[in-house]
Amino acid sequence: MKDMHLAELNVGRLLAPTDDPRVAEFMANLDRVNGLGKRMPGFVWMMEGSGEPGTGNTETAIGGDPQYVSNLTVWESVETLETFVWGTIHKQFYERRAEWFEVLGKMHFVMWWVPKGHQPTLDEALARLDHLRAHGDSDHAFGWAYLAEAKMHQSHGCRQTKLA
């Protein structure tokens, strides 16, 4: 989309507080992975925390729960976001997410188009996620499968799990 950029929100609940040894490896690599993202071709913007080293945006607790954290970014295109997610070291951390995050049992990732120059708020992003959960993929809020140009998710994306 010529005059639009792609926003994405990914939320998760850490298995333990951010200073707990169980999530130490994840926390220790936040600056590295976020720094890589910010240097990627096609990166536009990232919601930042305090800037305190090793915290990423983990201080922005969702619903008052300090273990419920988010990542909100804007990219020039689907392809540039896909390259970062599945074509860099980010993929290694994504594949290990079960070591640090609870399985939420509901959609935790959403994308939507924003006008160039727009920096979405966390409240705006959470509303998009709620819309996706309630209505499924639409032009208003969507996942990878909704985007014809998204290819890498087919071999690297989240797997559906059967609940016992």
C-alpha atoms as a printed R data frame, in Angstrom:
    type eleno elety resid chain resno       x       y      z
1   ATOM     1    CA   MET     A     1   0.000   0.000  0.000
2   ATOM     2    CA   LYS     A     2   1.623   3.151 -1.259
3   ATOM     3    CA   ASP     A     3   0.714   5.622  1.496
4   ATOM     4    CA   MET     A     4   0.542   3.100  4.332
5   ATOM     5    CA   HIS     A     5   2.870   1.277  6.681
6   ATOM     6    CA   LEU     A     6   2.306  -1.981  8.555
7   ATOM     7    CA   ALA     A     7   1.845  -1.835 12.334
8   ATOM     8    CA   GLU     A     8   2.134  -4.923 14.491
9   ATOM     9    CA   LEU     A     9   1.452  -5.727 18.130
10  ATOM    10    CA   ASN     A    10   2.679  -8.867 19.827
11  ATOM    11    CA   VAL     A    11   1.764  -9.468 23.471
12  ATOM    12    CA   GLY     A    12   2.797 -12.148 25.889
13  ATOM    13    CA   ARG     A    13   2.853 -12.979 29.567
14  ATOM    14    CA   LEU     A    14   6.265 -13.791 30.963
15  ATOM    15    CA   LEU     A    15   6.499 -16.954 33.060
16  ATOM    16    CA   ALA     A    16   8.136 -14.942 35.846
17  ATOM    17    CA   PRO     A    17   8.922 -11.325 36.808
18  ATOM    18    CA   THR     A    18  11.486  -9.574 34.599
19  ATOM    19    CA   ASP     A    19  14.214  -9.897 37.250
20  ATOM    20    CA   ASP     A    20  13.667 -13.646 37.745
21  ATOM    21    CA   PRO     A    21  16.418 -16.056 36.564
22  ATOM    22    CA   ARG     A    22  13.812 -18.033 34.565
23  ATOM    23    CA   VAL     A    23  13.481 -15.158 32.078
24  ATOM    24    CA   ALA     A    24  17.018 -13.778 32.433
25  ATOM    25    CA   GLU     A    25  18.225 -14.982 29.019
26  ATOM    26    CA   PHE     A    26  15.242 -13.384 27.283
27  ATOM    27    CA   MET     A    27  15.688 -10.105 29.183
28  ATOM    28    CA   ALA     A    28  19.439 -10.087 28.531
29  ATOM    29    CA   ASN     A    29  18.832 -10.232 24.773
30  ATOM    30    CA   LEU     A    30  16.042  -7.659 24.439
31  ATOM    31    CA   ASP     A    31  18.364  -4.781 23.588
32  ATOM    32    CA   ARG     A    32  20.247  -6.938 21.082
33  ATOM    33    CA   VAL     A    33  17.159  -8.121 19.227
34  ATOM    34    CA   ASN     A    34  15.366  -4.746 19.391
35  ATOM    35    CA   GLY     A    35  18.540  -2.990 18.249
36  ATOM    36    CA   LEU     A    36  18.781  -5.334 15.277
37  ATOM    37    CA   GLY     A    37  15.148  -4.621 14.404
38  ATOM    38    CA   LYS     A    38  15.762  -0.874 14.472
39  ATOM    39    CA   ARG     A    39  18.662  -1.278 12.032
40  ATOM    40    CA   MET     A    40  16.726  -3.445  9.564
41  ATOM    41    CA   PRO     A    41  15.782  -2.098  6.144
42  ATOM    42    CA   GLY     A    42  12.100  -1.218  6.306
43  ATOM    43    CA   PHE     A    43  11.959  -0.542 10.044
44  ATOM    44    CA   VAL     A    44   9.988   2.653 10.794
45  ATOM    45    CA   TRP     A    45   9.219   2.921 14.528
46  ATOM    46    CA   MET     A    46   9.084   1.026 17.826
47  ATOM    47    CA   MET     A    47   7.231   1.801 21.050
48  ATOM    48    CA   GLU     A    48   9.991   2.245 23.605
49  ATOM    49    CA   GLY     A    49  10.128   1.830 27.346
50  ATOM    50    CA   SER     A    50  12.231   3.945 29.667
51  ATOM    51    CA   GLY     A    51  15.407   3.255 27.731
52  ATOM    52    CA   GLU     A    52  16.850   1.501 30.767
53  ATOM    53    CA   PRO     A    53  19.265  -1.152 29.412
54  ATOM    54    CA   GLY     A    54  17.887  -4.685 29.322
55  ATOM    55    CA   THR     A    55  14.249  -3.692 29.770
56  ATOM    56    CA   GLY     A    56  12.976  -3.224 26.221
57  ATOM    57    CA   ASN     A    57   9.375  -2.143 26.590
58  ATOM    58    CA   THR     A    58   8.659  -4.445 29.535
59  ATOM    59    CA   GLU     A    59   7.779  -1.544 31.842
60  ATOM    60    CA   THR     A    60   4.599  -0.981 29.812
61  ATOM    61    CA   ALA     A    61   2.567  -3.606 31.634
62  ATOM    62    CA   ILE     A    62  -0.821  -4.442 30.135
63  ATOM    63    CA   GLY     A    63  -3.782  -4.368 32.481
64  ATOM    64    CA   GLY     A    64  -1.518  -3.570 35.424
65  ATOM    65    CA   ASP     A    65   0.176  -6.983 35.168
66  ATOM    66    CA   PRO     A    66   3.969  -6.428 35.015
67  ATOM    67    CA   GLN     A    67   4.479  -9.858 33.434
68  ATOM    68    CA   TYR     A    68   2.074  -9.076 30.559
69  ATOM    69    CA   VAL     A    69   4.321  -7.276 28.073
70  ATOM    70    CA   SER     A    70   4.075  -6.002 24.517
71  ATOM    71    CA   ASN     A    71   6.034  -5.196 21.396
72  ATOM    72    CA   LEU     A    72   4.570  -2.564 19.070
73  ATOM    73    CA   THR     A    73   6.355  -1.637 15.845
74  ATOM    74    CA   VAL     A    74   5.736  -0.110 12.418
75  ATOM    75    CA   TRP     A    75   7.328  -1.371  9.186
76  ATOM    76    CA   GLU     A    76   7.387  -0.183  5.580
77  ATOM    77    CA   SER     A    77   5.951  -3.456  4.286
78  ATOM    78    CA   VAL     A    78   4.910  -7.014  5.033
79  ATOM    79    CA   GLU     A    79   8.133  -8.273  3.473
80  ATOM    80    CA   THR     A    80  10.391  -6.143  5.672
81  ATOM    81    CA   LEU     A    81   8.623  -7.293  8.845
82  ATOM    82    CA   GLU     A    82   8.782 -10.929  7.709
83  ATOM    83    CA   THR     A    83  12.505 -10.639  7.008
84  ATOM    84    CA   PHE     A    84  13.132  -9.399 10.545
85  ATOM    85    CA   VAL     A    85  10.837 -11.938 12.234
86  ATOM    86    CA   TRP     A    86  12.005 -15.057 10.378
87  ATOM    87    CA   GLY     A    87  15.217 -14.082  8.614
88  ATOM    88    CA   THR     A    88  17.345 -12.889 11.557
89  ATOM    89    CA   ILE     A    89  18.361 -14.008 15.037
90  ATOM    90    CA   HIS     A    90  14.860 -12.949 16.140
91  ATOM    91    CA   LYS     A    91  13.678 -16.294 14.750
92  ATOM    92    CA   GLN     A    92  15.802 -18.186 17.296
93  ATOM    93    CA   PHE     A    93  14.149 -16.322 20.169
94  ATOM    94    CA   TYR     A    94  10.695 -16.703 18.613
95  ATOM    95    CA   GLU     A    95  11.193 -20.466 18.399
96  ATOM    96    CA   ARG     A    96  12.167 -20.566 22.093
97  ATOM    97    CA   ARG     A    97   9.262 -18.402 23.312
98  ATOM    98    CA   ALA     A    98   7.759 -21.285 25.342
99  ATOM    99    CA   GLU     A    99  10.821 -21.129 27.618
100 ATOM   100    CA   TRP     A   100   9.904 -17.599 28.733
101 ATOM   101    CA   PHE     A   101   6.212 -17.013 27.983
102 ATOM   102    CA   GLU     A   102   2.931 -18.588 29.025
103 ATOM   103    CA   VAL     A   103   0.713 -20.072 26.332
104 ATOM   104    CA   LEU     A   104  -2.120 -17.547 26.278
105 ATOM   105    CA   GLY     A   105  -4.701 -19.736 24.562
106 ATOM   106    CA   LYS     A   106  -5.958 -16.814 22.480
107 ATOM   107    CA   MET     A   107  -4.705 -14.626 19.663
108 ATOM   108    CA   HIS     A   108  -1.738 -12.537 20.841
109 ATOM   109    CA   PHE     A   109  -0.539 -10.973 17.581
110 ATOM   110    CA   VAL     A   110  -2.215  -8.469 15.274
111 ATOM   111    CA   MET     A   111  -1.277  -6.317 12.294
112 ATOM   112    CA   TRP     A   112  -3.026  -3.409 10.566
113 ATOM   113    CA   TRP     A   113  -2.237  -0.677  8.067
114 ATOM   114    CA   VAL     A   114  -1.480   2.838  9.335
115 ATOM   115    CA   PRO     A   115  -0.884   6.072  7.424
116 ATOM   116    CA   LYS     A   116   2.796   6.879  6.924
117 ATOM   117    CA   GLY     A   117   4.049   8.871  9.910
118 ATOM   118    CA   HIS     A   118   1.454   7.459 12.346
119 ATOM   119    CA   GLN     A   119   2.793   6.007 15.599
120 ATOM   120    CA   PRO     A   120   0.048   3.863 17.120
121 ATOM   121    CA   THR     A   121  -0.597   3.904 20.842
122 ATOM   122    CA   LEU     A   122  -0.736   0.755 22.934
123 ATOM   123    CA   ASP     A   123  -4.454   1.366 23.556
124 ATOM   124    CA   GLU     A   124  -5.049   1.605 19.793
125 ATOM   125    CA   ALA     A   125  -3.086  -1.602 19.223
126 ATOM   126    CA   LEU     A   126  -4.919  -3.488 21.979
127 ATOM   127    CA   ALA     A   127  -8.236  -2.393 20.440
128 ATOM   128    CA   ARG     A   128  -7.089  -3.865 17.109
129 ATOM   129    CA   LEU     A   129  -6.166  -7.110 18.874
130 ATOM   130    CA   ASP     A   130  -9.574  -7.226 20.567
131 ATOM   131    CA   HIS     A   131 -11.234  -6.647 17.178
132 ATOM   132    CA   LEU     A   132  -9.249  -9.500 15.628
133 ATOM   133    CA   ARG     A   133 -10.180 -11.814 18.506
134 ATOM   134    CA   ALA     A   134 -13.869 -10.921 18.199
135 ATOM   135    CA   HIS     A   135 -14.255 -10.809 14.407
136 ATOM   136    CA   GLY     A   136 -11.338 -12.657 12.823
137 ATOM   137    CA   ASP     A   137  -9.197 -11.336  9.992
138 ATOM   138    CA   SER     A   138 -10.453  -8.203  8.245
139 ATOM   139    CA   ASP     A   139  -9.004  -5.047  6.730
140 ATOM   140    CA   HIS     A   140  -9.236  -3.515 10.234
141 ATOM   141    CA   ALA     A   141  -7.054  -6.128 11.987
142 ATOM   142    CA   PHE     A   142  -5.393  -9.268 10.692
143 ATOM   143    CA   GLY     A   143  -2.804 -11.986 11.075
144 ATOM   144    CA   TRP     A   144  -0.192 -13.330  8.665
145 ATOM   145    CA   ALA     A   145  -2.565 -15.629  6.764
146 ATOM   146    CA   TYR     A   146  -4.709 -12.645  5.695
147 ATOM   147    CA   LEU     A   147  -1.839 -11.149  3.698
148 ATOM   148    CA   ALA     A   148  -1.277 -12.704  0.271
149 ATOM   149    CA   GLU     A   149   2.253 -11.286  0.129
150 ATOM   150    CA   ALA     A   150   3.225 -12.928  3.459
151 ATOM   151    CA   LYS     A   151   4.994 -16.180  2.629
152 ATOM   152    CA   MET     A   152   7.487 -16.927  5.408
153 ATOM   153    CA   HIS     A   153   4.797 -17.438  8.069
154 ATOM   154    CA   GLN     A   154   3.626 -20.564  6.242
155 ATOM   155    CA   SER     A   155   6.736 -22.459  7.295
156 ATOM   156    CA   HIS     A   156   7.721 -20.512 10.414
157 ATOM   157    CA   GLY     A   157   4.520 -19.212 12.019
158 ATOM   158    CA   CYS     A   158   2.608 -20.314 15.081
159 ATOM   159    CA   ARG     A   159   1.269 -23.826 15.025
160 ATOM   160    CA   GLN     A   160  -2.267 -24.585 16.074
161 ATOM   161    CA   THR     A   161  -2.279 -26.688 19.212
162 ATOM   162    CA   LYS     A   162  -4.964 -29.112 20.341
163 ATOM   163    CA   LEU     A   163  -6.244 -28.485 23.832
164 ATOM   164    CA   ALA     A   164  -6.779 -31.602 25.926
